Short mmCIF file of C-alpha atoms in Angstrom, two decimals:
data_model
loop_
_atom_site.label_atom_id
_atom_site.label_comp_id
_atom_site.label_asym_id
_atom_site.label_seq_id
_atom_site.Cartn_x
_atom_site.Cartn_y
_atom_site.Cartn_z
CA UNK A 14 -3.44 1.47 25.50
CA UNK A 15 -0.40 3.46 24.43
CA UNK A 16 1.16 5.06 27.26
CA UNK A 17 4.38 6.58 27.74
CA UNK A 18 7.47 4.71 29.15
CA UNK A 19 5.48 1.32 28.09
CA UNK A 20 8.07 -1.13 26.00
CA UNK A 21 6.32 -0.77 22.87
CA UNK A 22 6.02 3.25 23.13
CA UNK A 23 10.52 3.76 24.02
CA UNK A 24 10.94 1.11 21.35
CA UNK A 25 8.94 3.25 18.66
CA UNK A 26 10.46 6.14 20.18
CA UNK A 27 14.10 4.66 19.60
CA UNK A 28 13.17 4.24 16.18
CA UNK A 29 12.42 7.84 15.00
CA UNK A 30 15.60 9.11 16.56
CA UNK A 31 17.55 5.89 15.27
CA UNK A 32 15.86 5.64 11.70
CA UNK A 33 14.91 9.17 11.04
CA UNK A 34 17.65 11.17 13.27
CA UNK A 35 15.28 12.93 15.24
CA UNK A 36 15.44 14.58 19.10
CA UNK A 37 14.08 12.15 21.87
CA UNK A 38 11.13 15.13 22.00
CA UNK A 39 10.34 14.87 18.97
CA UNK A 40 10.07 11.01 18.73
CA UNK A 41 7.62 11.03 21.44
CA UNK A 42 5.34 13.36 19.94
CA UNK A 43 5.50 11.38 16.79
CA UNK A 44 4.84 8.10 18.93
CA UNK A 45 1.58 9.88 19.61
CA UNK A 46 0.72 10.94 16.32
CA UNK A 47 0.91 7.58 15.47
CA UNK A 48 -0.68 5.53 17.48
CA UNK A 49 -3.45 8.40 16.68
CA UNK A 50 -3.24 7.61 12.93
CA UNK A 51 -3.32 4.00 13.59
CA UNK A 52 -6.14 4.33 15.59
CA UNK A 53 -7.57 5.85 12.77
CA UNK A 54 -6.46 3.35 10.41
CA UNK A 55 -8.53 0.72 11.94
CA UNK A 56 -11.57 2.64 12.07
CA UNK A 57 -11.60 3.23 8.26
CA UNK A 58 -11.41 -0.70 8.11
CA UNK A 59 -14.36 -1.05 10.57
CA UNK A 60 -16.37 1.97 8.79
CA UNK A 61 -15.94 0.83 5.48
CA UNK A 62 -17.91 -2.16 6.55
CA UNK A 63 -20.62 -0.56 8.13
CA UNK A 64 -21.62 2.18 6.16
CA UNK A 65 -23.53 2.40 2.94
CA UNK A 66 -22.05 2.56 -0.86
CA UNK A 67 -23.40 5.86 -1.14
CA UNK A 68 -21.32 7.06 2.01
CA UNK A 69 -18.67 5.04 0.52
CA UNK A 70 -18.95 6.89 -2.56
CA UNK A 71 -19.30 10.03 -0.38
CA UNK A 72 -16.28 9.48 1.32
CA UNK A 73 -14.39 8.87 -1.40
CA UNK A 74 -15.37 11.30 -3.73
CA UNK A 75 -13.60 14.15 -1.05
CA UNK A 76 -10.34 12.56 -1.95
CA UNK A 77 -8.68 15.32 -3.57
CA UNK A 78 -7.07 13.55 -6.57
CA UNK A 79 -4.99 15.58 -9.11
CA UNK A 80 -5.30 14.30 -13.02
CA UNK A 81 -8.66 12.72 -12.55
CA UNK A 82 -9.51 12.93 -16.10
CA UNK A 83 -6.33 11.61 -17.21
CA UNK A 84 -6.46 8.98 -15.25
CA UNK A 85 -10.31 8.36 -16.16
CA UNK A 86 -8.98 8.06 -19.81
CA UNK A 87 -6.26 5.56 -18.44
CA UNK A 88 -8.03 3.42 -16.95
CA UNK A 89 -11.04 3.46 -19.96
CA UNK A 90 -8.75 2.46 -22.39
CA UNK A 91 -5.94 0.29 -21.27
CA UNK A 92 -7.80 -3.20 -21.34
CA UNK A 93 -3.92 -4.95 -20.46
CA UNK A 94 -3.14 -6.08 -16.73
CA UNK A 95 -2.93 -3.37 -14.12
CA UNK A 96 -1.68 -3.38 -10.95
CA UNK A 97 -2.91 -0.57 -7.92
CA UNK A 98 0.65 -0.48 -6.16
CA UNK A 99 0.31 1.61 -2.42
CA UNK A 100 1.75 1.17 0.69
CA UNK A 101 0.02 1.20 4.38
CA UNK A 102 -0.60 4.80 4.96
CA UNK A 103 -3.96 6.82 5.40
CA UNK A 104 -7.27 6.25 3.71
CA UNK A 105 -6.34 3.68 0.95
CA UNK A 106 -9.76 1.93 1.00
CA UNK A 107 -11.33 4.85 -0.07
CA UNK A 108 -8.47 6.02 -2.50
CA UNK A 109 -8.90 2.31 -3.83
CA UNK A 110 -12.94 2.78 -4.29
CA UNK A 111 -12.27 6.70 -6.00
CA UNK A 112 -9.96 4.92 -8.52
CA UNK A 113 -11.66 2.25 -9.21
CA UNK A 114 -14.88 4.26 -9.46
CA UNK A 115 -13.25 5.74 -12.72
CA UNK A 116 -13.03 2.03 -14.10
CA UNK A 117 -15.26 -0.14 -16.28
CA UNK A 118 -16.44 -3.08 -14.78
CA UNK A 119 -13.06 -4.94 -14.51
CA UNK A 120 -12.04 -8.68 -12.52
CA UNK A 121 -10.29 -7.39 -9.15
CA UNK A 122 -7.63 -9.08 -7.55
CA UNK A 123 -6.96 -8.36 -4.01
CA UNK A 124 -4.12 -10.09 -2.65
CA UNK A 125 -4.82 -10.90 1.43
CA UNK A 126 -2.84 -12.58 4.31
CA UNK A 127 -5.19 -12.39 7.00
CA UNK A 128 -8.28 -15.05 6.69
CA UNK A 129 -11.58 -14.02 6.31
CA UNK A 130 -13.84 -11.54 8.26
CA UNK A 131 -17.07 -9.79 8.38
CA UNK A 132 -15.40 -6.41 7.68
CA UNK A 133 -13.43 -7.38 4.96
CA UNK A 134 -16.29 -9.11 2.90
CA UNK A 135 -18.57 -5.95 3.80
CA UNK A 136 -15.86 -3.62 2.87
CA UNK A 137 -14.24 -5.11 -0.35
CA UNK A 138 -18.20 -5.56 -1.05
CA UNK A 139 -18.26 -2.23 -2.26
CA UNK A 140 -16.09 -3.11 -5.29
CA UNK A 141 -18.81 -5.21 -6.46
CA UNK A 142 -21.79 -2.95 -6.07
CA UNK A 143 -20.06 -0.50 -8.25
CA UNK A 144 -19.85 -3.12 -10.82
CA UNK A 145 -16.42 -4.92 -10.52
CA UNK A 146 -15.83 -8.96 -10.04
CA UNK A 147 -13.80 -9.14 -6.92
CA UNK A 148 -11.73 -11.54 -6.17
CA UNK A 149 -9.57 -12.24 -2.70
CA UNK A 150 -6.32 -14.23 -2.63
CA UNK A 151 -5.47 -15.76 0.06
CA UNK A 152 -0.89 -15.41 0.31
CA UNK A 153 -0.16 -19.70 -0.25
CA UNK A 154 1.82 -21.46 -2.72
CA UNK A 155 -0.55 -20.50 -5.36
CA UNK A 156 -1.11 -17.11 -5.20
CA UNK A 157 1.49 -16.10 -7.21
CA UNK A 158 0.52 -18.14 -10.10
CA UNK A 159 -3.59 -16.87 -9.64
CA UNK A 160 -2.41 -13.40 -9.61
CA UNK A 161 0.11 -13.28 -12.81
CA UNK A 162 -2.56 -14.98 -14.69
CA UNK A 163 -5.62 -13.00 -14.17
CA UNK A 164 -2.90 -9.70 -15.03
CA UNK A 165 -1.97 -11.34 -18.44
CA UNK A 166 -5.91 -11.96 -18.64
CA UNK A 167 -6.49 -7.86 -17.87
CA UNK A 168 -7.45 -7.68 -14.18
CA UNK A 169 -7.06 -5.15 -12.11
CA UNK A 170 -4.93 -6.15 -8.80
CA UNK A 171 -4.34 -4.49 -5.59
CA UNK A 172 -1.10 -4.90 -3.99
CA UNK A 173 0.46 -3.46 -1.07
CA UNK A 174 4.28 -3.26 -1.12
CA UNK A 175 5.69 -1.79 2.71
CA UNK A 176 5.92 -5.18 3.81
CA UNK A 177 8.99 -7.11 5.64
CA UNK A 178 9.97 -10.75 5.31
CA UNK A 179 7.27 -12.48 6.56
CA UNK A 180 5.33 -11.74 3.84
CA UNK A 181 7.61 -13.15 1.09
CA UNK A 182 11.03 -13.10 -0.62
CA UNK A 183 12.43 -9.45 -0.15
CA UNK A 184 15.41 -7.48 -1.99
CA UNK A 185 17.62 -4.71 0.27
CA UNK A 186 16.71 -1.43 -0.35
CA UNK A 187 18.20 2.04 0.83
CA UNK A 188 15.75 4.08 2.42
CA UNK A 189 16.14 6.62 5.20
CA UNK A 190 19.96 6.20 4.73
CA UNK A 191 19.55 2.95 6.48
CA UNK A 192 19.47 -0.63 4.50
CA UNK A 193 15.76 -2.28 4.51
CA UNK A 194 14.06 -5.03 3.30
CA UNK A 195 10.87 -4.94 1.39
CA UNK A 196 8.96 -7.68 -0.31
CA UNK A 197 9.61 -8.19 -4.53
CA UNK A 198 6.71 -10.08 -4.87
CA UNK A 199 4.44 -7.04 -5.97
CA UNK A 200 6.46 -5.47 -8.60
CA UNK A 201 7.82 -9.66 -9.30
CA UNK A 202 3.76 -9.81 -10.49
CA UNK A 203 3.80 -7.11 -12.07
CA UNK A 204 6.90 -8.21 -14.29
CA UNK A 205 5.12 -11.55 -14.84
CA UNK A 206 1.83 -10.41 -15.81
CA UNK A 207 3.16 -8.02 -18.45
CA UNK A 208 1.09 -5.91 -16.66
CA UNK A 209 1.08 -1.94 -15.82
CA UNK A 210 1.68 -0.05 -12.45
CA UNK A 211 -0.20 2.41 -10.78
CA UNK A 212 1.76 3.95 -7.52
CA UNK A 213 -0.59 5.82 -5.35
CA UNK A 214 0.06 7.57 -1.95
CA UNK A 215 -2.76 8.31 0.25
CA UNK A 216 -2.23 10.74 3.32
CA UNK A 217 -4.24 13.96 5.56
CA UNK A 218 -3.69 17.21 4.99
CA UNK A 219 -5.22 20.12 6.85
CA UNK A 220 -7.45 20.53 3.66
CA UNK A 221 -8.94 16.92 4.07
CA UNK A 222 -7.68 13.83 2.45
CA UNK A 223 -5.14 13.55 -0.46
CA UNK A 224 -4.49 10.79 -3.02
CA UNK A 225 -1.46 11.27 -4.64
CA UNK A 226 -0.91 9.54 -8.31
CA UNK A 227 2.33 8.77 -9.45
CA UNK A 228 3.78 7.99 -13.34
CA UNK A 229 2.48 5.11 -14.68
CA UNK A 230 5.25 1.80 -14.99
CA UNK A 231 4.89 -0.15 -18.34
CA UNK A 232 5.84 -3.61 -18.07
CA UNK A 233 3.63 -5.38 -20.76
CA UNK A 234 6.06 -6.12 -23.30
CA UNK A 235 8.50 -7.36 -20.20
CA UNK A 236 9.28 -11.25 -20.55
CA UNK A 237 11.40 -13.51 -18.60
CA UNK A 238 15.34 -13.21 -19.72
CA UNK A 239 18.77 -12.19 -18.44
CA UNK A 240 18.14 -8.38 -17.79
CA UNK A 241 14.57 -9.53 -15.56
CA UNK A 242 16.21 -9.06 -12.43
CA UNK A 243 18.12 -5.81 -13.07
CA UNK A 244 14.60 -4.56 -13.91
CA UNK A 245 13.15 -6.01 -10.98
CA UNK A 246 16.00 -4.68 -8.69
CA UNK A 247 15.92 -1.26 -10.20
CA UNK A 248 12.13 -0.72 -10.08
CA UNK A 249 12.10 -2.04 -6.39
CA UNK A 250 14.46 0.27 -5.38
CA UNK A 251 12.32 3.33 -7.34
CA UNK A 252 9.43 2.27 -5.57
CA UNK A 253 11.02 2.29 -1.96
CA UNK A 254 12.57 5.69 -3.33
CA UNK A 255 9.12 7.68 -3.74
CA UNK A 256 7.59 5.59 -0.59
CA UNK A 257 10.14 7.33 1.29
CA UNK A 258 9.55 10.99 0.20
CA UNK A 259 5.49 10.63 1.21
CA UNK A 260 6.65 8.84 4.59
CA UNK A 261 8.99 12.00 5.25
CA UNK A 262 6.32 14.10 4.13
CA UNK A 263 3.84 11.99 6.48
CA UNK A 264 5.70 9.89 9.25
CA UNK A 265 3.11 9.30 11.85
CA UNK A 266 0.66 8.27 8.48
CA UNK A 267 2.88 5.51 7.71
CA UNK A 268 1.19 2.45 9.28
CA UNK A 269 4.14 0.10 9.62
CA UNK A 270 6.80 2.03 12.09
CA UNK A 271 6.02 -0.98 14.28
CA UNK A 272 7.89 -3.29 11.23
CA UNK A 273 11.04 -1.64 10.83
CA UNK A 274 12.52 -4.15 13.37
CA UNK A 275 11.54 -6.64 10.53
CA UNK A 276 12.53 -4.95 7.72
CA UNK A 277 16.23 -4.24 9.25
CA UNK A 278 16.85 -7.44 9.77
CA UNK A 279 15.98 -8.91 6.80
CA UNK A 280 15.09 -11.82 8.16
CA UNK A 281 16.65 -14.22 5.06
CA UNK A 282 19.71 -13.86 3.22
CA UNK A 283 19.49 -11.63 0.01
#
């Protein structure tokens, strides 16, 4: 329960005025909104395991997505490494099924931390009933190396990119005028695969849900040499850059408020 004057509510609270500037008011009405949308966010997980692939489909299909057909072409005719970059905010499981949907049958790599459950296998299922090889990786030593492979080899994999230290080597980035950490590993894959990157942004309007598509990144002619990590750096910080403008847009969508403490700190040296 999420109640007000509880430690975890006036340290979220203390956030939004410290992060985003905002009135004491306002940061506990957005404390509210969020635990709301997180609420939310965990019923998606547990309804995506329990319903049918034809609600699935249903579900996703009222994604409003702008550029379908372009990105229909996209996907039908780029056969080289392609990674599905997002961050933890609104109906991504279902953004994730609409865009894949619009693929052919295609090996998908989904990158997971947690181990595995009931409601991921019936969920991620899905991907496979509309004709897709799926395949989870577990984060471990060899990850990295499974991941950069099957992108040189033309999979598809699905990466999430909002994430603090504990989840792997990060760079600094400026976002929200403040310095953060977020992981490199994603757009580090990306690099290494010679593969290229989708950004997509999923979030509720009052006209349903939204899945936002942004330019495509080309890195398949990228290889390994003295101006890798400026790329890296730069690209990093471009991806933190539009994350920022849908969290603004969205803050009580953005799962991972409860992080920032994490992603402040750093939590290694840079």
């Amino acid at each position: 329960m999420f109640k007000r004057n509880c430690p975890e509510y006036d340290h979220l609270a203390k956030i939004f005025e410290v992060i985003l500037g905002e009135s004491p008011q306002q940061a506990r009405k957005l404390c509210l909104d969020w635990r709301r949308y997180r609420n939310t966010a965990m019923g998606l997980w547990r309804q995506a395991a329990t319903i049918s692939l034809k609600e699935s489909v249903q579900r996703a299909e009222q994604i409003t997505m702008q550029d379908e057909d372009v990105l229909h072409y996209f996907l039908n005719s780029h056969r080289q490494g392609i990674v599905l970059l997002t961050i933890h905010m609104g109906d991504y499981l279902h953004s994730i099924l609409k865009i894949l949907k619009l693929a052919p049958s295609r090996k998908i790599i989904i990158l997971r931390r947690k181990t595995w459950s009931e409601i991921e296998e019936s969920s991620l299922k899905k991907l496979e009933l509309i004709g897709h090889t799926v395949e989870i990786v577990r984060h471990g030593s060899r990850a990295s190396r499974m991941i950069a492979k099957g992108l040189r080899e033309g999979a598809i994999a699905v990466l999430l990119y909002d994430l603090p230290y504990g989840w792997g080597e990060t760079q600094a980035v400026k976002m929200f005028n403040h310095q953060l950490h977020w992981v490199r590993g994603p757009l580090q894959l990306a690099l290494l695969g010679r593969a290229s990157v989708l950004p997509f942004f999923t979030f509720n309007t009052a006209d349903g849900w939204v899945c936002h598509l942004e330019a495509v990144k080309d890195f398949r002619h990228s290889k390994p040499g003295s101006d890798h990590e400026a790329i890296l750096s730069k690209e990093i910080q471009a991806m933190a850059s539009l994350a920022e403008r849908q969290i603004r847009c969205h803050v009580a969508q953005w799962d991972h408020w409860n992080l920032m403490h994490d992603m402040v700190l750093g939590g290694q040296r840079e």
